[in-house]
Each structure stands twice: as C-alpha cells, then as structure tokens.
PDB file of C-alpha atoms in Angstrom:
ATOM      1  CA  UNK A   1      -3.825  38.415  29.270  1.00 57.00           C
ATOM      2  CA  UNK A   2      -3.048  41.639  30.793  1.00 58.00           C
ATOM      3  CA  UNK A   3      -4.398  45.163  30.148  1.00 60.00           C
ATOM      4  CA  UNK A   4      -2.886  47.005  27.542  1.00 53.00           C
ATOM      5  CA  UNK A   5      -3.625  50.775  26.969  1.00 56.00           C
ATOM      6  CA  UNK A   6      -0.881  51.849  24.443  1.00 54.00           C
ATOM      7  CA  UNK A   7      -1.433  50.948  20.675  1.00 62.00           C
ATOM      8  CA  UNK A   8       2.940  49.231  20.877  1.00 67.00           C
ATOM      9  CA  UNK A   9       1.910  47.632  23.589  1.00 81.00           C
ATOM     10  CA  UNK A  10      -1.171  45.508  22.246  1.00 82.00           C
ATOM     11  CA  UNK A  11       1.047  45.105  18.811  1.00 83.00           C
ATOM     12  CA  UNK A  12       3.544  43.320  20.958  1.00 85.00           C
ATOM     13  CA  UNK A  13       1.069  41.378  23.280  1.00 85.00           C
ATOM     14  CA  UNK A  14      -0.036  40.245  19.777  1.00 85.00           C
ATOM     15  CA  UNK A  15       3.246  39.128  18.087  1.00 85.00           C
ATOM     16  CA  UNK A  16       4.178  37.438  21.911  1.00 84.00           C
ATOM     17  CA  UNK A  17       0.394  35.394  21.261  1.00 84.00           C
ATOM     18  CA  UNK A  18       1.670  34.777  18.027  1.00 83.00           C
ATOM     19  CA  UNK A  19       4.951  33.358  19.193  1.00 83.00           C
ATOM     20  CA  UNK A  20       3.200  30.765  21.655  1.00 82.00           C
ATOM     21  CA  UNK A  21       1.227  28.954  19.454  1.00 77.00           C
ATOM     22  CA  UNK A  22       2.908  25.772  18.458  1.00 70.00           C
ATOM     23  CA  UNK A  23       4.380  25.849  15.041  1.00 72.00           C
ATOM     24  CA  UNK A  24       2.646  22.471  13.283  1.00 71.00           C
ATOM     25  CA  UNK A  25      -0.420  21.246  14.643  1.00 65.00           C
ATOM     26  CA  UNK A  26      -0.090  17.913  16.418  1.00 65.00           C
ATOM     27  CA  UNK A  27       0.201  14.728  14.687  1.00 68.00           C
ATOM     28  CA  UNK A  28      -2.782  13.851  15.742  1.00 67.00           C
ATOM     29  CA  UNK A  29      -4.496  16.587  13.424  1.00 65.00           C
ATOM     30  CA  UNK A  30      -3.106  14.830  10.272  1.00 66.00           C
ATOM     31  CA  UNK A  31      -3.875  11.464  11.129  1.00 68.00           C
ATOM     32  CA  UNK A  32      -7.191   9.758   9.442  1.00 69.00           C
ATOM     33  CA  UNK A  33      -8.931   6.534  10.622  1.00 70.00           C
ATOM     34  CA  UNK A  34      -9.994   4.658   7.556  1.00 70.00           C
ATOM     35  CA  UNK A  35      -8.528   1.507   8.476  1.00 69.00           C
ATOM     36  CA  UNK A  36     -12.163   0.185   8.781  1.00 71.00           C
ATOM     37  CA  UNK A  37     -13.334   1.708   5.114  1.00 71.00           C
ATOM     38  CA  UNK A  38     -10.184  -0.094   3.423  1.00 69.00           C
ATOM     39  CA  UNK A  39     -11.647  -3.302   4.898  1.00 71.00           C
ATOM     40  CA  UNK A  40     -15.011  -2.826   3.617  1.00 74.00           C
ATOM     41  CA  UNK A  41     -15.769  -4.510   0.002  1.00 72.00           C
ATOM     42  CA  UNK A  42     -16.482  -2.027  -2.500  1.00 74.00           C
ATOM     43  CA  UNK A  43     -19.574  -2.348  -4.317  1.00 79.00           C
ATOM     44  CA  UNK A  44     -19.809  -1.904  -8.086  1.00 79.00           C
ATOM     45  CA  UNK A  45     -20.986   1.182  -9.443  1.00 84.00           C
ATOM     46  CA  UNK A  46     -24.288   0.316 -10.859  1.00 86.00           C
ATOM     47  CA  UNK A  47     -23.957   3.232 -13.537  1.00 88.00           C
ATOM     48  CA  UNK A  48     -20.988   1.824 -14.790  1.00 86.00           C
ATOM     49  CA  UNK A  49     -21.209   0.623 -18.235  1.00 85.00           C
ATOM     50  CA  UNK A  50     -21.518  -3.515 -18.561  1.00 84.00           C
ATOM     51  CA  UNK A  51     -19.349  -5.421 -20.964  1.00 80.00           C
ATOM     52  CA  UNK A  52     -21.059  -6.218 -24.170  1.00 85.00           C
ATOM     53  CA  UNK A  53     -20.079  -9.128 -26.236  1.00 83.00           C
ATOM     54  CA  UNK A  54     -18.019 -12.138 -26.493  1.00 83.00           C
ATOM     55  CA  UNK A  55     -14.414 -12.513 -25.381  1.00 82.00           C
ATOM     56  CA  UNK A  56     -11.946 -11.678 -27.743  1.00 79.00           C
ATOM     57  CA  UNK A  57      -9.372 -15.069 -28.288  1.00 82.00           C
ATOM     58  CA  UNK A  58      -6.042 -14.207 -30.172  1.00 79.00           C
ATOM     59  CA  UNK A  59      -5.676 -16.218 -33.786  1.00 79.00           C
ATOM     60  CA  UNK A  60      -2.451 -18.426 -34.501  1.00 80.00           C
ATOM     61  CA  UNK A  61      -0.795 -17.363 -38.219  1.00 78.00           C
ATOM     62  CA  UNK A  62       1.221 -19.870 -39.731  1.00 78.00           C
ATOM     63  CA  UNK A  63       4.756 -20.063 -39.098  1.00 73.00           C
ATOM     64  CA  UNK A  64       7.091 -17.874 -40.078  1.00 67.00           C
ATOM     65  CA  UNK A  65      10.288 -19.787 -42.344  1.00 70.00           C
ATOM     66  CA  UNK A  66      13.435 -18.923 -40.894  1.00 68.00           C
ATOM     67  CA  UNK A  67      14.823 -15.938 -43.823  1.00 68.00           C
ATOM     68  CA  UNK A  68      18.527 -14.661 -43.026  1.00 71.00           C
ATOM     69  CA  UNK A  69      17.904 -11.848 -45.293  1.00 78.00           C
ATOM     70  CA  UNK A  70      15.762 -10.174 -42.587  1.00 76.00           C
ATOM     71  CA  UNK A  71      16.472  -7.799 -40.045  1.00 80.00           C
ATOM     72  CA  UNK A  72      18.211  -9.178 -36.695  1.00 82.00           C
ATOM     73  CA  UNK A  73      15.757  -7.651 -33.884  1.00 85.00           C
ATOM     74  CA  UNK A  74      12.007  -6.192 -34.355  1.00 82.00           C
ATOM     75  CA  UNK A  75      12.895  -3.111 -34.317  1.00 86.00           C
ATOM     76  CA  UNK A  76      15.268  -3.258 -37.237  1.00 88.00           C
ATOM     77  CA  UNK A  77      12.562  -5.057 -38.470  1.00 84.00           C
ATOM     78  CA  UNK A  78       9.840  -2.355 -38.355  1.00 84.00           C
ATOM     79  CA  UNK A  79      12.291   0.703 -39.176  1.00 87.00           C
ATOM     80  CA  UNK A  80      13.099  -1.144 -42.501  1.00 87.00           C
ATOM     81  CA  UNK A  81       9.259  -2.096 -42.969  1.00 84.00           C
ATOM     82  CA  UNK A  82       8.668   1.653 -42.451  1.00 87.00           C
ATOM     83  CA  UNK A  83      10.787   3.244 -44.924  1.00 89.00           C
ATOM     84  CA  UNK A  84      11.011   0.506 -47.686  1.00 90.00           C
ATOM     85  CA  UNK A  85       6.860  -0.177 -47.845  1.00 88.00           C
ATOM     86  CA  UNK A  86       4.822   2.293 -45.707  1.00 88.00           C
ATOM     87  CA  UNK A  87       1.857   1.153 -46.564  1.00 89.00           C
ATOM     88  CA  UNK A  88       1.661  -2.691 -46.690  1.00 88.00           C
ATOM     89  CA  UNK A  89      -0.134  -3.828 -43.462  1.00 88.00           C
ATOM     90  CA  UNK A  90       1.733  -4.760 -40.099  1.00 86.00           C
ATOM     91  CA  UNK A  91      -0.957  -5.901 -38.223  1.00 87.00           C
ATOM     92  CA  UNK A  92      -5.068  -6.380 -38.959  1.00 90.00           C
ATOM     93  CA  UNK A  93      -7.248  -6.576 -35.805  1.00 90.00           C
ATOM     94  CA  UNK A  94     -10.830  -9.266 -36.503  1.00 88.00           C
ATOM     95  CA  UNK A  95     -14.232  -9.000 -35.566  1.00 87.00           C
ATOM     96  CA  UNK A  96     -15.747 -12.290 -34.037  1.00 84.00           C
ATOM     97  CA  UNK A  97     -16.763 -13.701 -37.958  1.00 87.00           C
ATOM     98  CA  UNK A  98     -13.091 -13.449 -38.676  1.00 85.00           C
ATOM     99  CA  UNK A  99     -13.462 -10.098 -40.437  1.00 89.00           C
ATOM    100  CA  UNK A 100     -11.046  -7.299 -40.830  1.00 89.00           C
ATOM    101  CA  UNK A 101     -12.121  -4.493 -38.755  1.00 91.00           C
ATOM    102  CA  UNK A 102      -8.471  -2.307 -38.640  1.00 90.00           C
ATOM    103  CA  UNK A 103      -5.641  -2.903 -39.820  1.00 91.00           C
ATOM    104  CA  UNK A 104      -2.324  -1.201 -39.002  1.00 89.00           C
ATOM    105  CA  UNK A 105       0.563  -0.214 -41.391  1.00 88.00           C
ATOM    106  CA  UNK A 106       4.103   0.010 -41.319  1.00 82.00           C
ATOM    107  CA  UNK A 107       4.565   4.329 -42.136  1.00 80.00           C
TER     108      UNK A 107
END
C-alpha cells in the first residue's frame, strides 16, 4: 500500500492486511498426489527378520464324553476351573517332537 507516517496508522494498515488474507488456505494446499505410490508394489524390507522353522499344525485330543455335571458355557467352565483347582493345567503349547514347551493354568 499507501504511505503511512503515524505509528496508529501503520497498526491499522497492518490489522486491515491481516483481515484480507483468506482464512484457510485453499484446498488445493491440503491435497496430496500419491495415487501413483499406492499403486506401486511394496518391496520387502530386506532387514526384516525371516521366518525360521517349520509350520506349526494344531494336534486333535480325544473326544471329550458328554458329562452333565459340568458347567453350561466356557466361561462357567473356566471361572469354576479357576477357583476349585488353580493350578491343574488348561492348556500346554508343543514343540515340533511333541514336547511340552508351556503350559497354561487355570488361576
């Protein structure tokens, strides 16, 4: 603008300045491209650790007989497990040799 020689006068030039810039930036501003990267195939870290090992395959128990002493849902089941025997096992995780590697109580 114009010329300002008093002090109030180039406070208020600066507030009006102020006042005309637009509020938000446009849209534009926001808006990123990366349509194309999305596209692109990642590629594998090659730092990233490699599996080790063979594939784990899930064991089937025997069956269990049908008891109508028992509790009616699983989690009846495990609350009652819990506070009547703590420490018997509820579930033992195998190596690949068929050995017992944890094993999970009930408490």
């Amino acid at each position: 603008g114009v010329p300002v020689n008093s002090r109030v006068s180039s406070k208020i030039q600066q507030l009006l300045n102020t006042l005309k810039r637009p509020k938000r930036p446009p849209l534009k501003e926001f808006f990123v491209d990366d349509f194309e990267e999305l596209l692109e195939v990642q590629q594998p870290d090659p730092n990233q650790p490699k599996p080790e090992g063979n594939q784990v395959n899930l064991l089937q128990g025997e069956p269990l007989g049908v008891v109508t002493s028992w509790p009616p849902s699983l989690l009846a089941a495990l609350q009652h497990w819990g506070t009547t025997q703590p420490k018997a096992p509820c579930l033992t995780a195998l190596d690949t040799t068929g050995k017992a590697v944890y094993t999970l109580t009930y408490g």
